Amino acid sequence: MSAGGEFYFDTKVTDILVQHQEVKGVVTKQGDKIEGIGIILATGHSARDIFELLNYRNIYIEAKPFAMGVRIEHPQPIIDRIQYHSEDRGEYLPASSYALVAQVKHKGIEKGVFSFCMCPGGYIVPAATAPGEVVVNGMSPSRRDSKYANSGIVVAIDEDDMLPYQKYGPLAGLQMQRELEQQACQIAAGSQVAPAQLMSDFVKGKISRELLPTSYQPGLQSVQMTELLPENIAYRLKEGFKIFGQKMKGYFTDQAQIVGVESRTSSPVRVPRDKETLEHVQIKRLFPCGEGAGYAGGIVSAAMDGERCAERLAFMYAGRKDITYVSLKENNPSSA
Ligand SMILES: Cc1cc2nc3c(=O)[nH]c(=O)nc-3n(C[C@H](O)[C@H](O)[C@H](O)COP(=O)(O)OP(=O)(O)OC[C@H]3O[C@@H](n4cnc5c(N)ncnc54)[C@H](O)[C@@H]3O)c2cc1C
């Protein structure tokens, strides 16, 4: 604010003004035009309207690999026992966490199954962004003191999984994600109640007669998760759980349940940008930024990417030649 910034709260961008392959500004839902020297597009991985807008405006975007699966919830003491090799973690040790990964072959193709955003002493929370869909995510309060440990367990999704959605072009992954989330809503109760199954029943292919207590506030509905999850995801999750049970003795238990669907691990779309200038590959003055554009995977990396984009924009279009322009290529060839 001290540098002259203005915040517009409750102001949705509904269009991007482009002239001669250069952005001029944005249009808001209220119909106001806001013009400027450039746009840092950091609308997050759930801004489906923005991805659709870019596609509609012929601003080049591409489908990007991501991951989908379920969230698994164990009682925290089970994870503590495994990790601390002790019956009780006592007063001083924090709720323990884990990170798991396995490679699982299905129809001759090997893909990763891995834990994502593990939340010790945490909660499973609803994370849908539109009516008629169920999406779950996880969070831990700073005290990490809930009775449960939860984690996303997800399967890598890439081009071959998106083949049935080819007609959606760069929005293939987005459509795949959206359909799964809508089915998750329909198969449960048509509300934020999430479909769930005991992990052991899921692996055996048996519907759970009863579910376990959960941290997920809207509640759970017992379903046969194989009816919801695509076969390639369900198969790899089943095999993954067995492998995880060997890696962490006690992890594979009838005291854990899976909750669906964990579908927003990262953006299913990339908004490509030049590695050096961070400007869109085709449209000048447009700086795709953060998780939604495919350049960050968490709070800190998104914030740092925002800072770098702001520096590039100021350097290139606001005459701020005093801003140190660190070449990403020289600095870190693998970044961006
Ligand atoms: C439940 C939960 C727990 C998480 N826990 C962690 C964690 O512990 N650690 C971690 O590192 N990450 C965590 N994450 C991920 C983290 O929140 C994201 O990686 C990060 O916020 C991405 O930042 P971003 O700036 O790219 O996008 P976002 O934070 O998603 O910001 C995008 C912004 O753009 C706005 N926007 C979208 N469309 C429009 C439009 N058309 N017009 C105007 N504005 C628009 C949105 O309202 C939003 O404010 C968690 C996410 C969730 C959902």
Short mmCIF file of N, CA, C and O in Angstrom, two decimals, residues 101-106 109-114 156 236 239-240 243-244 247:
data_model
loop_
_atom_site.label_atom_id
_atom_site.label_comp_id
_atom_site.label_asym_id
_atom_site.label_seq_id
_atom_site.Cartn_x
_atom_site.Cartn_y
_atom_site.Cartn_z
N VAL A 101 5.97 -43.27 -0.53
CA VAL A 101 5.90 -43.28 -1.99
C VAL A 101 6.12 -44.71 -2.49
O VAL A 101 6.87 -45.48 -1.86
N ALA A 102 5.43 -45.07 -3.56
CA ALA A 102 5.62 -46.39 -4.17
C ALA A 102 5.41 -46.25 -5.67
O ALA A 102 4.73 -45.32 -6.12
N GLN A 103 6.02 -47.15 -6.41
CA GLN A 103 5.77 -47.21 -7.86
C GLN A 103 4.89 -48.42 -8.10
O GLN A 103 5.21 -49.51 -7.65
N VAL A 104 3.77 -48.24 -8.79
CA VAL A 104 2.86 -49.35 -9.03
C VAL A 104 2.59 -49.48 -10.53
O VAL A 104 2.23 -48.50 -11.19
N LYS A 105 2.77 -50.72 -11.01
CA LYS A 105 2.53 -50.98 -12.43
C LYS A 105 1.09 -51.41 -12.65
O LYS A 105 0.56 -52.24 -11.91
N HIS A 106 0.44 -50.82 -13.64
CA HIS A 106 -0.92 -51.22 -14.01
C HIS A 106 -1.00 -51.22 -15.53
O HIS A 106 -0.65 -50.23 -16.17
N ILE A 109 2.10 -50.04 -17.24
CA ILE A 109 2.61 -48.67 -17.04
C ILE A 109 2.84 -48.43 -15.54
O ILE A 109 1.93 -48.61 -14.71
N GLU A 110 4.06 -48.02 -15.22
CA GLU A 110 4.40 -47.77 -13.82
C GLU A 110 4.15 -46.30 -13.49
O GLU A 110 4.53 -45.41 -14.26
N LYS A 111 3.51 -46.08 -12.35
CA LYS A 111 3.25 -44.69 -11.94
C LYS A 111 3.39 -44.57 -10.43
O LYS A 111 3.23 -45.54 -9.69
N GLY A 112 3.65 -43.35 -10.00
CA GLY A 112 3.85 -43.09 -8.59
C GLY A 112 2.53 -43.02 -7.82
O GLY A 112 1.54 -42.48 -8.30
N VAL A 113 2.55 -43.61 -6.61
CA VAL A 113 1.48 -43.44 -5.63
C VAL A 113 2.18 -42.82 -4.43
O VAL A 113 3.19 -43.35 -3.97
N PHE A 114 1.67 -41.72 -3.92
CA PHE A 114 2.44 -41.06 -2.86
C PHE A 114 1.55 -40.29 -1.88
O PHE A 114 0.42 -39.93 -2.20
N ALA A 156 -0.23 -40.38 -9.64
CA ALA A 156 0.16 -39.44 -10.70
C ALA A 156 -0.76 -39.59 -11.90
O ALA A 156 -1.08 -40.70 -12.33
N ARG A 236 -4.00 -48.72 -8.40
CA ARG A 236 -2.70 -48.28 -7.86
C ARG A 236 -2.80 -47.92 -6.38
O ARG A 236 -1.86 -48.14 -5.62
N GLU A 239 -2.74 -51.27 -4.41
CA GLU A 239 -1.38 -51.83 -4.34
C GLU A 239 -0.50 -50.94 -3.47
O GLU A 239 0.33 -51.44 -2.70
N GLY A 240 -0.69 -49.64 -3.60
CA GLY A 240 0.10 -48.69 -2.81
C GLY A 240 -0.11 -48.91 -1.32
O GLY A 240 0.85 -48.95 -0.55
N ILE A 243 1.83 -51.84 -0.10
CA ILE A 243 3.27 -51.54 0.00
C ILE A 243 3.53 -50.64 1.22
O ILE A 243 4.48 -50.85 1.97
N PHE A 244 2.65 -49.68 1.43
CA PHE A 244 2.85 -48.77 2.58
C PHE A 244 2.77 -49.56 3.90
O PHE A 244 3.47 -49.25 4.86
N LYS A 247 6.07 -50.95 4.49
CA LYS A 247 7.08 -49.94 4.85
C LYS A 247 6.87 -49.44 6.28
O LYS A 247 7.81 -49.14 6.99
#
